[in-house]
Coordinates of C-alpha atoms and ligand atoms in Angstrom, one line a residue:
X1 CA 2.9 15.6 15.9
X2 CA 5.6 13.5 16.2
X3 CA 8.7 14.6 15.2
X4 CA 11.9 12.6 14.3
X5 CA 13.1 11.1 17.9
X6 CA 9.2 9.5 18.1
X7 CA 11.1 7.2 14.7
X8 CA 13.6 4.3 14.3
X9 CA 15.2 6.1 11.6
X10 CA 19.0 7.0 11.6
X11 CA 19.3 10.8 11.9
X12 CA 22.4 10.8 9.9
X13 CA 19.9 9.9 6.6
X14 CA 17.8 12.2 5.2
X15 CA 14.7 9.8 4.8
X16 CA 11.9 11.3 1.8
X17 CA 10.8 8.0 0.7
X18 CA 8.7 6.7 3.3
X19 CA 6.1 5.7 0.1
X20 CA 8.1 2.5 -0.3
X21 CA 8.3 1.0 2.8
X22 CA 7.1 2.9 5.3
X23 CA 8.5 3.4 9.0
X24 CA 7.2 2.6 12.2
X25 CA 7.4 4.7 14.8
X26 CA 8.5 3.8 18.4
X27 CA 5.1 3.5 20.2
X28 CA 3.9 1.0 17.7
X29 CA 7.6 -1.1 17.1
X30 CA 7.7 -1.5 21.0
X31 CA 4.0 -3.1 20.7
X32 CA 5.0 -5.2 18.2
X33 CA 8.3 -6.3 19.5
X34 CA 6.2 -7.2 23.0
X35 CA 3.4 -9.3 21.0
X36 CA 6.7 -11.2 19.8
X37 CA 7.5 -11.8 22.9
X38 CA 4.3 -12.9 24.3
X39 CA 4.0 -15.3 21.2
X40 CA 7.6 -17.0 22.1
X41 CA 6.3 -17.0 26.1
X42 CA 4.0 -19.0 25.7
X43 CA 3.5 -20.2 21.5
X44 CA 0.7 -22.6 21.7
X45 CA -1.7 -20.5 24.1
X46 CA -0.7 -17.4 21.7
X47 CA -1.9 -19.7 18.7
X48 CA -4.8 -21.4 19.7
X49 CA -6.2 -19.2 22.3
X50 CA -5.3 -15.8 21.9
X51 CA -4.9 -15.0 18.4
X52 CA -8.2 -17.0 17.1
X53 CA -10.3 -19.9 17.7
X54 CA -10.7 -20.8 14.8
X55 CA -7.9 -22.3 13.3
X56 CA -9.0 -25.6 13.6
X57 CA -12.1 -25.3 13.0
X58 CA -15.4 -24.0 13.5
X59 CA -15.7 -22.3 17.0
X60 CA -17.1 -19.5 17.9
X61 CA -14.8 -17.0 20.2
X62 CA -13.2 -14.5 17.9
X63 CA -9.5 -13.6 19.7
X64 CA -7.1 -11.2 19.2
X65 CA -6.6 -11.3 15.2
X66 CA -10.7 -10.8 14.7
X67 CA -10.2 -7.9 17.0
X68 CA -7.6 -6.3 15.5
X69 CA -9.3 -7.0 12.1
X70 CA -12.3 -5.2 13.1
X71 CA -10.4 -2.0 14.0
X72 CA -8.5 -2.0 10.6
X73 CA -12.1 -2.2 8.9
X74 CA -13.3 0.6 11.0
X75 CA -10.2 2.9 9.7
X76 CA -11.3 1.9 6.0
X77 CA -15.0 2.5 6.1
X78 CA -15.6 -1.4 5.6
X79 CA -17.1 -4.3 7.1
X80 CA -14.7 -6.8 9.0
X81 CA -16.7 -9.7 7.6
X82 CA -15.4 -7.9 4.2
X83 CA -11.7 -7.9 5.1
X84 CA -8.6 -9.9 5.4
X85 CA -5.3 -9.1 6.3
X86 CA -2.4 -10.3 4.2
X87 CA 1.1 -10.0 4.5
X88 CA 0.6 -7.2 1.9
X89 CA -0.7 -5.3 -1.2
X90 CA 1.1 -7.9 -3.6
X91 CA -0.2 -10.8 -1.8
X92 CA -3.8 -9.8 -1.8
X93 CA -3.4 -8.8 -5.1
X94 CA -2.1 -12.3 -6.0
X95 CA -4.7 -13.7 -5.0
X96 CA -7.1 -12.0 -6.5
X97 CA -5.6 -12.1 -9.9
X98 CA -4.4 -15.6 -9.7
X99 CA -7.9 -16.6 -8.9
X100 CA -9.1 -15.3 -11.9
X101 CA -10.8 -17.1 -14.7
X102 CA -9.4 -15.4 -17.9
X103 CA -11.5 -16.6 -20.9
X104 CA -9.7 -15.7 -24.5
X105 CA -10.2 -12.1 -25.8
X106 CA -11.1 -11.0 -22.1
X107 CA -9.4 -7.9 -21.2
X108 CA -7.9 -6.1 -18.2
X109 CA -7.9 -2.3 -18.9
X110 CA -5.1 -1.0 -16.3
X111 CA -3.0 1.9 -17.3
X112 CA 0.9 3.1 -17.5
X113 CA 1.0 3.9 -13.9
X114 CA 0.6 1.0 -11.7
X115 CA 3.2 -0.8 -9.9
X116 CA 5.6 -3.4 -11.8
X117 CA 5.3 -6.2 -9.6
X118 CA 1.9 -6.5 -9.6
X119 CA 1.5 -6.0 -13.6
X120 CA 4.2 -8.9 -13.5
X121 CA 1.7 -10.8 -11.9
X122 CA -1.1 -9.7 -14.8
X123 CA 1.5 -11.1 -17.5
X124 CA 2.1 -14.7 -14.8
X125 CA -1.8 -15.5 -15.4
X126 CA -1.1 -14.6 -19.4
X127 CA -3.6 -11.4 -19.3
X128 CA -4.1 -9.4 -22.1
X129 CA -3.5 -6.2 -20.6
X130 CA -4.9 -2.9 -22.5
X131 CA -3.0 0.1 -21.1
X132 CA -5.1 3.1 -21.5
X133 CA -4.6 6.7 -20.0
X134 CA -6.0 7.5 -16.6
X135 CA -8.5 10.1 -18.0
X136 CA -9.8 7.6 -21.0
X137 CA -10.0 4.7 -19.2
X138 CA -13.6 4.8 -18.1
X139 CA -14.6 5.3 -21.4
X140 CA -12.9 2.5 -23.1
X141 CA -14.8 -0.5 -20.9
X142 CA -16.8 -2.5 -23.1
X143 CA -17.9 -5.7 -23.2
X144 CA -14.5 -7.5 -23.6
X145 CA -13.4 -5.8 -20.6
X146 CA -13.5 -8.4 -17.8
X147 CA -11.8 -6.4 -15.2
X148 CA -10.6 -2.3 -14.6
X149 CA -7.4 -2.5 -12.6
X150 CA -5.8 1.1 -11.7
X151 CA -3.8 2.2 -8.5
X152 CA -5.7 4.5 -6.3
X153 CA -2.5 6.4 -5.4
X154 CA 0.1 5.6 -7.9
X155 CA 3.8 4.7 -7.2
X156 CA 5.8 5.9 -10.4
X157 CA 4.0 8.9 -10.6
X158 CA 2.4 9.8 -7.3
X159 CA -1.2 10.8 -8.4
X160 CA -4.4 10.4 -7.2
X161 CA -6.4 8.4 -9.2
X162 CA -10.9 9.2 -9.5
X163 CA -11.0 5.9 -8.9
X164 CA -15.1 6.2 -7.4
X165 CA -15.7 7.4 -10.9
X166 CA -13.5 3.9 -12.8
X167 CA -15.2 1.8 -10.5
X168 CA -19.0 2.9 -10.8
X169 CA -18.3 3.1 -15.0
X170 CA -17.1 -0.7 -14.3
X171 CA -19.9 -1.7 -12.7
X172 CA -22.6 0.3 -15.3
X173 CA -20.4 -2.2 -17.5
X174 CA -20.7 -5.3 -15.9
X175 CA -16.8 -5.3 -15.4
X176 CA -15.1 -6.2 -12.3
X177 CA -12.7 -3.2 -10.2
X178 CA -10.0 -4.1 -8.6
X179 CA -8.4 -1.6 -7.0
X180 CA -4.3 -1.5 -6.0
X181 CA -4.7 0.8 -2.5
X182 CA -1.2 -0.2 -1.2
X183 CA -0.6 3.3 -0.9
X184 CA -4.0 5.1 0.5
X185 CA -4.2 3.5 3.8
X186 CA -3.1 6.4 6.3
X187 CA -2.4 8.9 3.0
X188 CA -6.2 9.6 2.4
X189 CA -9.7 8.5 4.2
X190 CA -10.7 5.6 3.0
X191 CA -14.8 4.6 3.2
X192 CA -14.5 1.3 1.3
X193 CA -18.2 1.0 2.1
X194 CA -19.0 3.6 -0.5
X195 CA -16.1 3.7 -3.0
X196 CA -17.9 1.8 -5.4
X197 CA -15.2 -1.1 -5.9
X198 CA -15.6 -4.7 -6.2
X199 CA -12.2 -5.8 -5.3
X200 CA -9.7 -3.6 -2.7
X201 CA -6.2 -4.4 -1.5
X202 CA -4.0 -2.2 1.1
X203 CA -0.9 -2.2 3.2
X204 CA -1.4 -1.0 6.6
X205 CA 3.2 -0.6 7.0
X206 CA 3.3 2.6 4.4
X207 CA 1.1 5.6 5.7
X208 CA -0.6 4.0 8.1
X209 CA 2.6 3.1 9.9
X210 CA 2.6 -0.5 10.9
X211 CA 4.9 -2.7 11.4
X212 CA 6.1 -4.2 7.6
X213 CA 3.9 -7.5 7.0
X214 CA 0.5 -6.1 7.9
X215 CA -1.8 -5.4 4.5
X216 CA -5.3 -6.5 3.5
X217 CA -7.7 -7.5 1.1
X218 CA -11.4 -6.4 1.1
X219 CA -14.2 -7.9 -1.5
X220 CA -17.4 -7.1 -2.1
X221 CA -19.6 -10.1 -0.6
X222 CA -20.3 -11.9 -4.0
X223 CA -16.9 -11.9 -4.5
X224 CA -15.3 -13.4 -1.7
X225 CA -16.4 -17.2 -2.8
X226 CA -14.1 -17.1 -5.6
X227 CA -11.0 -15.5 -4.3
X228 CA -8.8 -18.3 -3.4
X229 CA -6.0 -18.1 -0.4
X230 CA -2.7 -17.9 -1.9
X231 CA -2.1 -20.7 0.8
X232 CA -4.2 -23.4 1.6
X233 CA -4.3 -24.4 5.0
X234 CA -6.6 -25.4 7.9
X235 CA -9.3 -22.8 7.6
X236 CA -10.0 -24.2 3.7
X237 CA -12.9 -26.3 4.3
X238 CA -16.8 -26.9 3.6
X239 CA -18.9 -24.2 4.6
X240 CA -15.6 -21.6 5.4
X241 CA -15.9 -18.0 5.1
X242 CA -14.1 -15.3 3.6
X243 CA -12.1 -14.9 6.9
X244 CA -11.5 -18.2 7.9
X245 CA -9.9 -19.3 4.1
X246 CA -7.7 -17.1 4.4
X247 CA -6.8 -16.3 8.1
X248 CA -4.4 -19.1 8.6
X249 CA -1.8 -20.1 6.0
X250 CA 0.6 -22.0 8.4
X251 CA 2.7 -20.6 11.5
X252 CA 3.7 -17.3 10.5
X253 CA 4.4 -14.2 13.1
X254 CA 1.1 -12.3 13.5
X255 CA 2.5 -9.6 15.5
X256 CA 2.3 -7.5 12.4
X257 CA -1.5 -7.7 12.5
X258 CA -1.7 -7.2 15.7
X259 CA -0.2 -4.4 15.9
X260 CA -2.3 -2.8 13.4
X261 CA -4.6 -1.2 15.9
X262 CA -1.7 0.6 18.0
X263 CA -0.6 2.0 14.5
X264 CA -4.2 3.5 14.0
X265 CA -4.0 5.5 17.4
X266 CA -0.7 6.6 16.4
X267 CA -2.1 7.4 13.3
X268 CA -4.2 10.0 14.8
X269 CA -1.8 12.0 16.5
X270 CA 0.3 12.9 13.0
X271 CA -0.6 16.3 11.8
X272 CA -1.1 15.6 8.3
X273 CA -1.9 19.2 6.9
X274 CA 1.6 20.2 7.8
X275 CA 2.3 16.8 6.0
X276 CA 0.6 18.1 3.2
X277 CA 1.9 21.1 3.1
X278 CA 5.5 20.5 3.4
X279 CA 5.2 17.8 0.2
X280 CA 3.3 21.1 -1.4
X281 CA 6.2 23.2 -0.3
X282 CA 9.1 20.7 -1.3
X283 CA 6.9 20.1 -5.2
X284 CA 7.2 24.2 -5.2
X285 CA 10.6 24.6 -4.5
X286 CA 11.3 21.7 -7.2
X287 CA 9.4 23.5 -9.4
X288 CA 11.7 26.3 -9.3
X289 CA 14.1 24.5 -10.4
X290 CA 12.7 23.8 -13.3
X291 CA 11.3 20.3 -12.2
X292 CA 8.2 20.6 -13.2
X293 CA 5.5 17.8 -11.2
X294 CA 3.7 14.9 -13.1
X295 CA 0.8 15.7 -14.4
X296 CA -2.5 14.9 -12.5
X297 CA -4.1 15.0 -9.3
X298 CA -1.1 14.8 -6.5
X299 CA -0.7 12.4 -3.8
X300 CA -1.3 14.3 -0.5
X301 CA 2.2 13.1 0.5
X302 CA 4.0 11.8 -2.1
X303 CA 5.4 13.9 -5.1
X304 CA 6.7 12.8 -8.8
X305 CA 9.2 15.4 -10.3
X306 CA 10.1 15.7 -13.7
X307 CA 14.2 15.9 -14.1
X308 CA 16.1 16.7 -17.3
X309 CA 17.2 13.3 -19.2
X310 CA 20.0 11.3 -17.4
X311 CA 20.9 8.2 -16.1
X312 CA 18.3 7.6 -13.3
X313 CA 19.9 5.0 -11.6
X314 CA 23.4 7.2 -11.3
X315 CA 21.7 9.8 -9.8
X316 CA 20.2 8.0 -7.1
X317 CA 22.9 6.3 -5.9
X318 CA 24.8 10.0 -5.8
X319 CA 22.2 11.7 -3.7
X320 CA 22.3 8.5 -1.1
X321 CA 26.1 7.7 -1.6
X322 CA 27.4 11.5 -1.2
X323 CA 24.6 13.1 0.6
X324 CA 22.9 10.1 2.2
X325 CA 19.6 11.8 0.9
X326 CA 17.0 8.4 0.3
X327 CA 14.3 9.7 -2.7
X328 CA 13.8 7.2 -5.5
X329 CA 15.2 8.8 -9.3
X330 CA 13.7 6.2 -11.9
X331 CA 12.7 5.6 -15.3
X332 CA 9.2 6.1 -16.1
X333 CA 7.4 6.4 -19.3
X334 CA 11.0 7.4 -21.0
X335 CA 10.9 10.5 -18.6
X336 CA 13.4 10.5 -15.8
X337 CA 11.3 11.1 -12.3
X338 CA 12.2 11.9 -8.6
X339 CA 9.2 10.7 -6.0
X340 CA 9.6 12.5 -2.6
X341 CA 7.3 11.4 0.3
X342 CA 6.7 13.1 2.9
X343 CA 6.1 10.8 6.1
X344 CA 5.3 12.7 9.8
X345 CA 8.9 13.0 10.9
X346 CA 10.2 15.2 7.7
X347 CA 10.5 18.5 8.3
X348 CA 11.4 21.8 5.9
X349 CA 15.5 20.7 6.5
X350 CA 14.9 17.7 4.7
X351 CA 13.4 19.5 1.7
X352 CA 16.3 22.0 1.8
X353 CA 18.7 19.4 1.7
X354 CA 17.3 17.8 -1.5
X355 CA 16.8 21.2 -3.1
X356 CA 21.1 21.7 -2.3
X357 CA 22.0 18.4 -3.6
X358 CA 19.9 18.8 -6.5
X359 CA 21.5 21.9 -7.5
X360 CA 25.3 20.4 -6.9
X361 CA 24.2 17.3 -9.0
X362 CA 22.4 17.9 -11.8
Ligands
LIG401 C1 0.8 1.0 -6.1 C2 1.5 -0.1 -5.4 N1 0.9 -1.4 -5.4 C3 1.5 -2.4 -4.8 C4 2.6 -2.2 -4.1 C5 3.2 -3.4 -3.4 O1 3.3 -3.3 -2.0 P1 4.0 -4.5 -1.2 O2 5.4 -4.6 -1.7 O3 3.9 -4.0 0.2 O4 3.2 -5.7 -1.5 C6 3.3 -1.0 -4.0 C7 4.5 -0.8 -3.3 O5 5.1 0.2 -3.2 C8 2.7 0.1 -4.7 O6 3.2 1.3 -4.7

């Protein structure tokens, strides 16, 4: 287990929201910070020989990138011919979605919980989404349904969505799934292989620890053709393959990616049931104070607490600004919810200090 000091993170903040950006610990920032180096040592032998060899077309020696892409398929039960990595959830989700051909009267069933910026994205390509509730959503695909979009571990309200089930109704249907995994990389084992989904994106920098910037995007075989690169760039070009389109969208840093392997062996040092059992410990004690969780399955890591009406965005800036306390307090639904995450440096102090601040504020 690694406790606080194996972090970045300043002691003097109580940190329970690791579910929105993440943190890196040590081990794996000082890896990335050295493949920065070794990059601006030496940039052309980092870009044209090390990473990949295929940038400018067609040859055959895979490099670094393909390597570390492999290893990040491995963790999600996939294939790495099936996976891409992209700066992040939104991006692969962007793509996806803005690749798309939306025909009149098609519909994207998606429900109330999924993640704002990427239902923005839904509404940019004019969809006409239908909001249903988790529970009847698999039942509501018909034949207008062109897509099923759901998260499989929701933001607002931190749940754990049957998302095997959504995706194998889709497919009886003849609909497409496209799943929003941003958060279940690292939080839950992932077998993409067997999930059932057509379409998968994830970030590698919340649970799994990476460095920000690392993410990917995973597609069913008959899918990838379509899928267009958010950026068009050298690997675009007759014959290219899921990979290729999108593995090179100008000079960007690739340290993040690279680094994705270091984060896995990190990974697997965390003890996650005491993890798990410190978010079950911190939903309890909010529970007894009358803060009652969301309804639903729960997020190993991550819990949504019910709090009595008030302004959301005044209470979170109290518990940073007079108790330097970071958990998100937002609006949702016309409820007003607290999400505490639990990443593998929090220990029962943490909880106790939310609990005491909770108490003085509200
Ligand atoms: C469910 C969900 N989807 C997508 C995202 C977007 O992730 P990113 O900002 O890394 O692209 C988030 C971020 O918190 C999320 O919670």
């Amino acid at each position: 287990m690694l406790m606080r000091d194996g972090f970045l993170l300043d002691p003097e903040v109580v940190h329970l929201n690791h579910g929105s950006f993440g943190a890196c610990p040590v081990a794996v920032f000082e890896e990335y910070q050295a493949l920065q180096r070794e990059l601006e040592a030496g940039p052309t032998d980092f870009f044209t020989r090390k990473v990949a060899r295929w940038f400018w077309g067609g040859a055959e020696q895979p490099g670094r990138l393909a390597e570390a892409r492999g290893r990040l398929a491995a963790f999600v039960g996939a294939r790495a011919e099936d996976l891409v990595f992209v700066p992040n959830a939104t991006s692969g989700l962007n793509a996806v979605i803005r690749s798309l051909t939306l025909a009149p009267g098609d519909e994207i069933l998606t429900t109330g919980h999924e993640y704002g910026a990427i239902t923005r994205t839904w509404e940019f390509v004019g969809a006409n989404l239908v909001m249903c509730k988790p529970d009847e959503l698999a039942a509501r695909i018909g034949p207008r349904t062109q897509a099923v979009f759901v998260s499989h571990i929701t933001s607002p309200t931190a749940l754990l969505f049957p998302v095997e089930e959504i995706c194998s109704a889709a497919r009886e249907a003849g609909a497409l799934s496209i799943m929003d995994g941003a958060h279940a990389p690292g939080q839950i084992p992932l077998d993409l292989g067997a999930l059932g989904a057509d379409i998968y994106a994830g970030n590698c920098h919340k649970w799994l620890c990476a460095p920000k910037g690392a993410g990917f995007l995973w597609a069913r075989p008959e899918h990838q053709g379509w899928i267009e690169p958010l950026v068009v760039s050298w690997g675009y070009r007759e014959g290219a393959d899921f990979a290729e389109r999108h593995g090179w969208s100008g000079t960007r840093d690739p340290a993040a990616y690279l680094t994705v392997p270091k984060a896995i062996e990190v990974h697997a040092t965390f003890d996650l049931e005491r993890a798990r059992a410190l978010a079950d410990e911190a939903e309890r004690r909010l529970g007894e104070l009358g803060y009652p969780r969301v309804e639903g399955v729960p997020a190993p890591f991550m819990r949504a607490v019910e709090l009595p009406p008030g302004n959301p965005d005044e209470l979170w800036a109290r518990l940073y600004e007079e108790f330097r306390i970071e958990a998100p307090v937002y609006d949702w639904a016309g409820r007003r919810l607290l999400r505490v995450s639990i990443g593998p440096y929090n220990d029962a102090s943490d909880v106790d200090g939310l609990v005491s601040a909770l108490r003085e504020l509200l």
